[in-house]
mmCIF file of C-alpha atoms in Angstrom:
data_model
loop_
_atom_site.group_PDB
_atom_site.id
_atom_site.type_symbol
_atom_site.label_atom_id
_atom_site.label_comp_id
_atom_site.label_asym_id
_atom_site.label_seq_id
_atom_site.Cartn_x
_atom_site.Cartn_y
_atom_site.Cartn_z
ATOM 1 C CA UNK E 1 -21.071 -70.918 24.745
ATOM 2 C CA UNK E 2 -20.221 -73.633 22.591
ATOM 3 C CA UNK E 3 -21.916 -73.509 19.254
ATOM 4 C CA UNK E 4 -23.317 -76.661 17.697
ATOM 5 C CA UNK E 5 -23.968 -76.685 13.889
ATOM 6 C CA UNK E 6 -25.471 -79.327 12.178
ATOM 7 C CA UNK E 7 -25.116 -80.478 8.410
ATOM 8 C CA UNK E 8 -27.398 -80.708 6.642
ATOM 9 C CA UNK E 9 -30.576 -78.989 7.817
ATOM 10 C CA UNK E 10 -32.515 -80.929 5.844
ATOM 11 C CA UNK E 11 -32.410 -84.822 4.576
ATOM 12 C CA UNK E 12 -34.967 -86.303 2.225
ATOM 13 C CA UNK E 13 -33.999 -89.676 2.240
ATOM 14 C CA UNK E 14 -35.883 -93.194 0.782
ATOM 15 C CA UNK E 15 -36.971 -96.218 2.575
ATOM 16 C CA UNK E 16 -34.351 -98.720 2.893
ATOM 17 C CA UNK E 17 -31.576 -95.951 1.942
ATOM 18 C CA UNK E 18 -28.417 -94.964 4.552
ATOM 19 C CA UNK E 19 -28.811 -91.646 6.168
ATOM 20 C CA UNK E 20 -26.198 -89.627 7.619
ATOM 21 C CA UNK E 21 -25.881 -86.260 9.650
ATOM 22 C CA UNK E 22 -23.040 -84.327 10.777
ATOM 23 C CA UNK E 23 -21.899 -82.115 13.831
ATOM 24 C CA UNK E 24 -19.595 -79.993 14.345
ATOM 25 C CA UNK E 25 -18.835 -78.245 17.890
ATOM 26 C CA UNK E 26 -17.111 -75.007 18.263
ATOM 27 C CA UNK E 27 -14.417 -76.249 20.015
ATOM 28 C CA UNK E 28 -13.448 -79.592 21.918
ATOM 29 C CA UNK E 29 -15.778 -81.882 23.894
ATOM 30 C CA UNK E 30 -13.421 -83.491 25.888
ATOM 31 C CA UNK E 31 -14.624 -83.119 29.892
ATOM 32 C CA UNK E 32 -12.177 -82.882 32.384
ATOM 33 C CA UNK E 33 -13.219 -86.139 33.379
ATOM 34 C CA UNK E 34 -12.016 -87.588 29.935
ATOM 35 C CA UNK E 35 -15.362 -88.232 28.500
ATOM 36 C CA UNK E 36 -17.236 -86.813 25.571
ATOM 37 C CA UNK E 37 -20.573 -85.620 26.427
ATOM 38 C CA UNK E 38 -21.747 -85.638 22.837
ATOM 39 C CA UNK E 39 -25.604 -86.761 22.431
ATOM 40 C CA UNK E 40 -27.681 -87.346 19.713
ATOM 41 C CA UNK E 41 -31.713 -86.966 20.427
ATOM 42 C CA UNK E 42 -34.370 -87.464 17.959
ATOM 43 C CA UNK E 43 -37.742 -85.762 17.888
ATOM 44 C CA UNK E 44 -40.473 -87.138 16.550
ATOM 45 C CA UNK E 45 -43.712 -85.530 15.598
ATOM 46 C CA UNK E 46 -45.561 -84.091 18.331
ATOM 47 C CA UNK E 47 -43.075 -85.892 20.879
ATOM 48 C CA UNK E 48 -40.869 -84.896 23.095
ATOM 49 C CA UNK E 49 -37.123 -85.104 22.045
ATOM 50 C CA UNK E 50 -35.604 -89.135 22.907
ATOM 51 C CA UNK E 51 -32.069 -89.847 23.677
ATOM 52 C CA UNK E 52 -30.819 -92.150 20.780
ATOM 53 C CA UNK E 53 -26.492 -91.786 21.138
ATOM 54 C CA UNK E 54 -25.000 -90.588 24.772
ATOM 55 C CA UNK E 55 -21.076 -90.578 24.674
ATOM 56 C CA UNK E 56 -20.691 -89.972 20.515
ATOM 57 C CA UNK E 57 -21.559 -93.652 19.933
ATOM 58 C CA UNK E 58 -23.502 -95.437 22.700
ATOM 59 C CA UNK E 59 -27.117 -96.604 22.288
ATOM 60 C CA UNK E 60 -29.542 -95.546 24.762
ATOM 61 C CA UNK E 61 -31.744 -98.663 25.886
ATOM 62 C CA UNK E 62 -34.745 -99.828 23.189
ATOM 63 C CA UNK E 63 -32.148 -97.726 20.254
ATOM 64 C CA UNK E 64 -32.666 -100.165 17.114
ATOM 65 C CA UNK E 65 -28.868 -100.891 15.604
ATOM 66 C CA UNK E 66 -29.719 -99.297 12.624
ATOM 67 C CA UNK E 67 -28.315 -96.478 14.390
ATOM 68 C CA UNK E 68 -24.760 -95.327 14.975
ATOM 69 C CA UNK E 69 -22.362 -92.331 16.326
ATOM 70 C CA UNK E 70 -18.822 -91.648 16.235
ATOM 71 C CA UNK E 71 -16.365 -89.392 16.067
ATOM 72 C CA UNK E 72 -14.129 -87.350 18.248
ATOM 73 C CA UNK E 73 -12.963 -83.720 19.448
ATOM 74 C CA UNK E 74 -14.955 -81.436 17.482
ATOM 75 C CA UNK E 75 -16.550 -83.740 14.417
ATOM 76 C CA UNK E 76 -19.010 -85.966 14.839
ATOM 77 C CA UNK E 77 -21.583 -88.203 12.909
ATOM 78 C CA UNK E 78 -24.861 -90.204 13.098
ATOM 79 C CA UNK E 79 -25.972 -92.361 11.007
ATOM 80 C CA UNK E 80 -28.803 -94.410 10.192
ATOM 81 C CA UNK E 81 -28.131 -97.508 7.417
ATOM 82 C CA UNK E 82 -31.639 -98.217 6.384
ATOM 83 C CA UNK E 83 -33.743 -95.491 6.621
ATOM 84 C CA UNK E 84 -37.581 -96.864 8.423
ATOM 85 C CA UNK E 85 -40.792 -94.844 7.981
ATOM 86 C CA UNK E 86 -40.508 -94.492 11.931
ATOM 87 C CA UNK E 87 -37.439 -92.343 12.022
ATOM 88 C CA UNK E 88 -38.980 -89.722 10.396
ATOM 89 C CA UNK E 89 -38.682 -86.291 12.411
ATOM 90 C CA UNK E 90 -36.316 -83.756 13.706
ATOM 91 C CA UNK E 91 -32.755 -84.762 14.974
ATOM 92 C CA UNK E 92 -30.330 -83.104 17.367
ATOM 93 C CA UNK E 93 -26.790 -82.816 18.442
ATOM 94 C CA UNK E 94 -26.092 -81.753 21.601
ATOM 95 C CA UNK E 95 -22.999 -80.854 23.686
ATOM 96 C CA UNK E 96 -23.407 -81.503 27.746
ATOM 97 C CA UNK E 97 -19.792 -80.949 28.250
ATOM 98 C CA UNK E 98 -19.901 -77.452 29.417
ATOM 99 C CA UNK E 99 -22.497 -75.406 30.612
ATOM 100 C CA UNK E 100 -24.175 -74.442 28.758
ATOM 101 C CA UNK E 101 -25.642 -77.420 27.246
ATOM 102 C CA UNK E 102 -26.245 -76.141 23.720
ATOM 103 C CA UNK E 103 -27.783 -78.103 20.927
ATOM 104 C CA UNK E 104 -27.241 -78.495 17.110
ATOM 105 C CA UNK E 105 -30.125 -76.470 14.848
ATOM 106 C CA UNK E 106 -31.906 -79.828 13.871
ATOM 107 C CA UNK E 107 -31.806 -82.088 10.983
ATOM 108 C CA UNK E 108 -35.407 -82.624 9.571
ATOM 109 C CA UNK E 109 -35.787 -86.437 8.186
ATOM 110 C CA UNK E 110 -38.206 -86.940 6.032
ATOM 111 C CA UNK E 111 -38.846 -89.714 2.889
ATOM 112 C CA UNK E 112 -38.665 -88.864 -0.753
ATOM 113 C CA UNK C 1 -37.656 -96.579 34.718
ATOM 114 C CA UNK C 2 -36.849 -92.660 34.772
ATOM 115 C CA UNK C 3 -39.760 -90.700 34.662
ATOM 116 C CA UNK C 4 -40.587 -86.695 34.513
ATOM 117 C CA UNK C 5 -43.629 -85.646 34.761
ATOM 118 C CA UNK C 6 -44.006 -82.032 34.267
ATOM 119 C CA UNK C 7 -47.304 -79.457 35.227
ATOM 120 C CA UNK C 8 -48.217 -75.853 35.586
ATOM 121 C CA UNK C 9 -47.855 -74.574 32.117
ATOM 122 C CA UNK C 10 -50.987 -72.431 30.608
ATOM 123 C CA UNK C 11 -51.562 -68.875 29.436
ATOM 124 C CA UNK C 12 -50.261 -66.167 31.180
ATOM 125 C CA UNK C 13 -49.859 -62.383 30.335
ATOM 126 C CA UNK C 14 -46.920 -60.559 29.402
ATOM 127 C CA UNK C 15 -44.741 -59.608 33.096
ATOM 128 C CA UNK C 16 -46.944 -62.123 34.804
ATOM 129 C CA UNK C 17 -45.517 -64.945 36.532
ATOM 130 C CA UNK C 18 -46.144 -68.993 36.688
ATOM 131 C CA UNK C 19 -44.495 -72.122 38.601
ATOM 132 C CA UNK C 20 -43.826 -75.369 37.142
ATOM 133 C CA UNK C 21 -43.264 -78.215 38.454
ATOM 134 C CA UNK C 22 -41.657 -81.531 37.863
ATOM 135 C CA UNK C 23 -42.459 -85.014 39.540
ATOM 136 C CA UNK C 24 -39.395 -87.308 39.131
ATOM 137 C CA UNK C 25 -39.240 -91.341 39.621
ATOM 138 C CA UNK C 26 -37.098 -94.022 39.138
ATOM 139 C CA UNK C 27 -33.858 -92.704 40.383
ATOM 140 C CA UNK C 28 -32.507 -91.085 43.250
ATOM 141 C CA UNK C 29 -34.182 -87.843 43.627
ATOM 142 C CA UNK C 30 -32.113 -86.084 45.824
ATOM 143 C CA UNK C 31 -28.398 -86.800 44.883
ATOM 144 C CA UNK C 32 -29.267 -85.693 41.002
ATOM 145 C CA UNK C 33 -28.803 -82.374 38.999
ATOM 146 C CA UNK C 34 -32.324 -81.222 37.812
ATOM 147 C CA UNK C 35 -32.262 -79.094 34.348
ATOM 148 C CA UNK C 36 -34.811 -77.519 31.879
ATOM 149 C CA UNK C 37 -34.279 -76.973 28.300
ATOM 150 C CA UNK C 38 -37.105 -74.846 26.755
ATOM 151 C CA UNK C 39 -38.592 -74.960 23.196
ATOM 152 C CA UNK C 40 -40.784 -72.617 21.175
ATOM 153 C CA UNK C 41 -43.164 -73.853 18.241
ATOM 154 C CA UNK C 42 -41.073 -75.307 15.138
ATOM 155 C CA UNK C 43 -38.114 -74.221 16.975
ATOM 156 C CA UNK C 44 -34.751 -75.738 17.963
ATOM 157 C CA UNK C 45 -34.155 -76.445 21.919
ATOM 158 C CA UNK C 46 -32.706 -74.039 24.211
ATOM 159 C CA UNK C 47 -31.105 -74.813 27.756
ATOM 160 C CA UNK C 48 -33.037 -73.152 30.211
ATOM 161 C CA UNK C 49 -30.951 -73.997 33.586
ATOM 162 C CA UNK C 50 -30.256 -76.819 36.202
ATOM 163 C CA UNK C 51 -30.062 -76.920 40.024
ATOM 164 C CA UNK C 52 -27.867 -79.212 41.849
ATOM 165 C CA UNK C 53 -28.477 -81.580 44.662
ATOM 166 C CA UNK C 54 -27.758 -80.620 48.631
ATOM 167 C CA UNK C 55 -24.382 -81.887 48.362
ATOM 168 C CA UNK C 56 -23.532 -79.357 45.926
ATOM 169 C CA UNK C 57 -25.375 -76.605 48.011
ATOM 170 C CA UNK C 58 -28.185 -76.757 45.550
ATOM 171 C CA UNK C 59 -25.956 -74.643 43.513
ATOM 172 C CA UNK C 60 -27.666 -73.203 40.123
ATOM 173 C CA UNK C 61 -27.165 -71.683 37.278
ATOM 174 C CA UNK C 62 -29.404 -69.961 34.207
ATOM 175 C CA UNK C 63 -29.424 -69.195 30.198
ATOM 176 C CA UNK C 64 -28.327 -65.290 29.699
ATOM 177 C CA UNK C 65 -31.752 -65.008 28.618
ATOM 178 C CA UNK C 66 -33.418 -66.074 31.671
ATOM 179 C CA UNK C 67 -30.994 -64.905 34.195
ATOM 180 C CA UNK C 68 -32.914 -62.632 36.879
ATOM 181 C CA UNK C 69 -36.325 -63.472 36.102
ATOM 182 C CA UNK C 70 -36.332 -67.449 36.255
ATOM 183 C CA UNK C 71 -35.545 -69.238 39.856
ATOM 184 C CA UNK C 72 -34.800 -72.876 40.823
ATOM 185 C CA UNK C 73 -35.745 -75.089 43.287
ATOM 186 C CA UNK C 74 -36.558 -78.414 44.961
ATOM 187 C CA UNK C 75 -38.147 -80.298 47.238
ATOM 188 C CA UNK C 76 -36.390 -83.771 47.806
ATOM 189 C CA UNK C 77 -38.571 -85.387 50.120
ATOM 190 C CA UNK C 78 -40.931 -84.875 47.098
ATOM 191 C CA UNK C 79 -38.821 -85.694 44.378
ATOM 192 C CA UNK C 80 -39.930 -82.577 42.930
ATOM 193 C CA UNK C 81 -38.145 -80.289 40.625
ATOM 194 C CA UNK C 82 -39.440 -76.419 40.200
ATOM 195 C CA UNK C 83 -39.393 -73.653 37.953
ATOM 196 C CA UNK C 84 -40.561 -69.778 39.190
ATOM 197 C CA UNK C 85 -40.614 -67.618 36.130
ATOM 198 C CA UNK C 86 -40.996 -64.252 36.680
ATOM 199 C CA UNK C 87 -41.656 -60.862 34.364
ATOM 200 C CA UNK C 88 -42.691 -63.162 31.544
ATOM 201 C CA UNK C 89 -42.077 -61.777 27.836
ATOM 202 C CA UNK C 90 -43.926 -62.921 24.373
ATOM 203 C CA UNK C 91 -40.957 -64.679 23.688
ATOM 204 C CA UNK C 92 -40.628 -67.102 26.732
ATOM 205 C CA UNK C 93 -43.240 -68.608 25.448
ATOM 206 C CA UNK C 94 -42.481 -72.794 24.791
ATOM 207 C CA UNK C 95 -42.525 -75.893 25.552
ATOM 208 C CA UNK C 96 -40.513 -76.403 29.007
ATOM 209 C CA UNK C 97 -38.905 -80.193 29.592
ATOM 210 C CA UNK C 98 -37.624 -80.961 32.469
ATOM 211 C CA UNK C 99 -34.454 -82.987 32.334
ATOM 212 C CA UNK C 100 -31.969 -85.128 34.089
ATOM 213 C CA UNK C 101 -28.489 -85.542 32.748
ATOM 214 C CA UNK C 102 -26.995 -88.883 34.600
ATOM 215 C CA UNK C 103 -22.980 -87.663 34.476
ATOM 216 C CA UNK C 104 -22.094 -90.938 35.606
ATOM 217 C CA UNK C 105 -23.574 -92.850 32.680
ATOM 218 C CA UNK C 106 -24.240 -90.035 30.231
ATOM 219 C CA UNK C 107 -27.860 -91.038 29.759
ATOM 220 C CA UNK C 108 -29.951 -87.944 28.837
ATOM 221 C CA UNK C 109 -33.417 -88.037 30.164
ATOM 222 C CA UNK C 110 -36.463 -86.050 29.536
ATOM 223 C CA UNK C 111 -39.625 -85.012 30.709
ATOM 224 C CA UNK C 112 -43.213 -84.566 28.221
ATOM 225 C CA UNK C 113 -43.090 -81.132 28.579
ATOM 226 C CA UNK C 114 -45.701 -78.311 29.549
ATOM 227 C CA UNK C 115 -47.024 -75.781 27.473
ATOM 228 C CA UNK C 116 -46.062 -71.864 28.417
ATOM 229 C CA UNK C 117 -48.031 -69.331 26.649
ATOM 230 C CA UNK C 118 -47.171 -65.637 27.502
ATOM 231 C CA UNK C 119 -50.216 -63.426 25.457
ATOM 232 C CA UNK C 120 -52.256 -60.575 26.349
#
């Protein structure tokens, strides 16, 4: 299985501020195909976990700009350049490359 | 618009068994890979499985921790995805989402989830 590990765990961040979290897969992400099946979800509160980034860096429909993905092969990052009172919750990576999927530990958002 | 609607979670007892189901929309049913990804309280998420369409022989496959006990299946002319878990244990006991992962565009759907309780 391909482990997912997220950086940091934790991210106390204040309003207006960047945010940023990292990923880091256990090996490649590179399908067969040629694509990168690297997502980044965000759970809010009580919700149900929401596709933000599909493809390291592509926003799902309705994803405010704020937000942003990239990287490549193995390392990857999201970030968030002004930090709303909205994006507070739990964020995941998560690989859909390979079966199977397997998903980062979380990064908890929350304002200082 | 994609939508998953799943039912049949609740309380159930330790080796006991429960179905759920999802009700999909928005997309074409019966061409699509169906999977679940589970998640206990103030845990992290944990693939559960996926079936494939008829094309692909409905092939399937499961999480090591599932394998054996948890089955797959569908109905297409429903657009209905389903879940048979079998010989419950405490610790099967989550939130189950039922997902679609669109390989063509990437896009990552999911359900609301239902609530699986396994207690005696």
């Amino acid at each position: 299985d391909i482990v997912m590990t997220q950086t940091p765990l934790s991210s106390p961040v204040t309003l207006g501020q960047p945010a940023s979290i990292s990923c880091r897969s256990g090996q490649s992400l590179v399908h067969s195909d040629g694509n990168t099946y690297l997502n980044w979800l965000q759970q809010r509160p009580g919700q149900p976990p929401r596709l933000l980034i599909y493809k390291i860096s592509n926003r799902f429909s309705g994803v405010p700009d704020r937000f942003s993905g990239s990287g490549a092969g193995t390392d990857f990052t999201l970030k968030i350049s002004r930090v709303e009172a909205e994006d507070v919750g739990v964020y995941y990576c998560m690989q859909a490359t390979q079966f199977p999927h397997t998903f980062g530990q979380g990064t908890k958002l929350e304002i200082k | 618009e994609v939508q998953l609607v799943e039912s049949g979670g609740g309380l159930v007892q330790p080796g006991g068994s429960l179905k759920l189901s999802c009700a999909a929309s928005g997309f074409n049913f019966s061409v699509s890979a169906m999977h679940w990804v589970r998640q206990a309280s103030g845990q992290g998420l944990e693939w559960v499985g996926r079936i494939r369409s008829k094309i692909n022989n409905y092939a399937t496959a499961y999480a090591a921790s599932v394998k054996g006990r948890f089955t797959f299946s569908r109905d297409d002319s429903k657009n209905t995805a389903y879940l048979q878990m079998n010989s419950l244990k405490i610790e099967d006991t989550a939130v189950y989402y039922c997902t679609r992962h669109d390989i063509l565009t990437g896009h990552y759907y999911w359900g609301q989830g239902t609530l699986v309780t396994v207690s005696s």
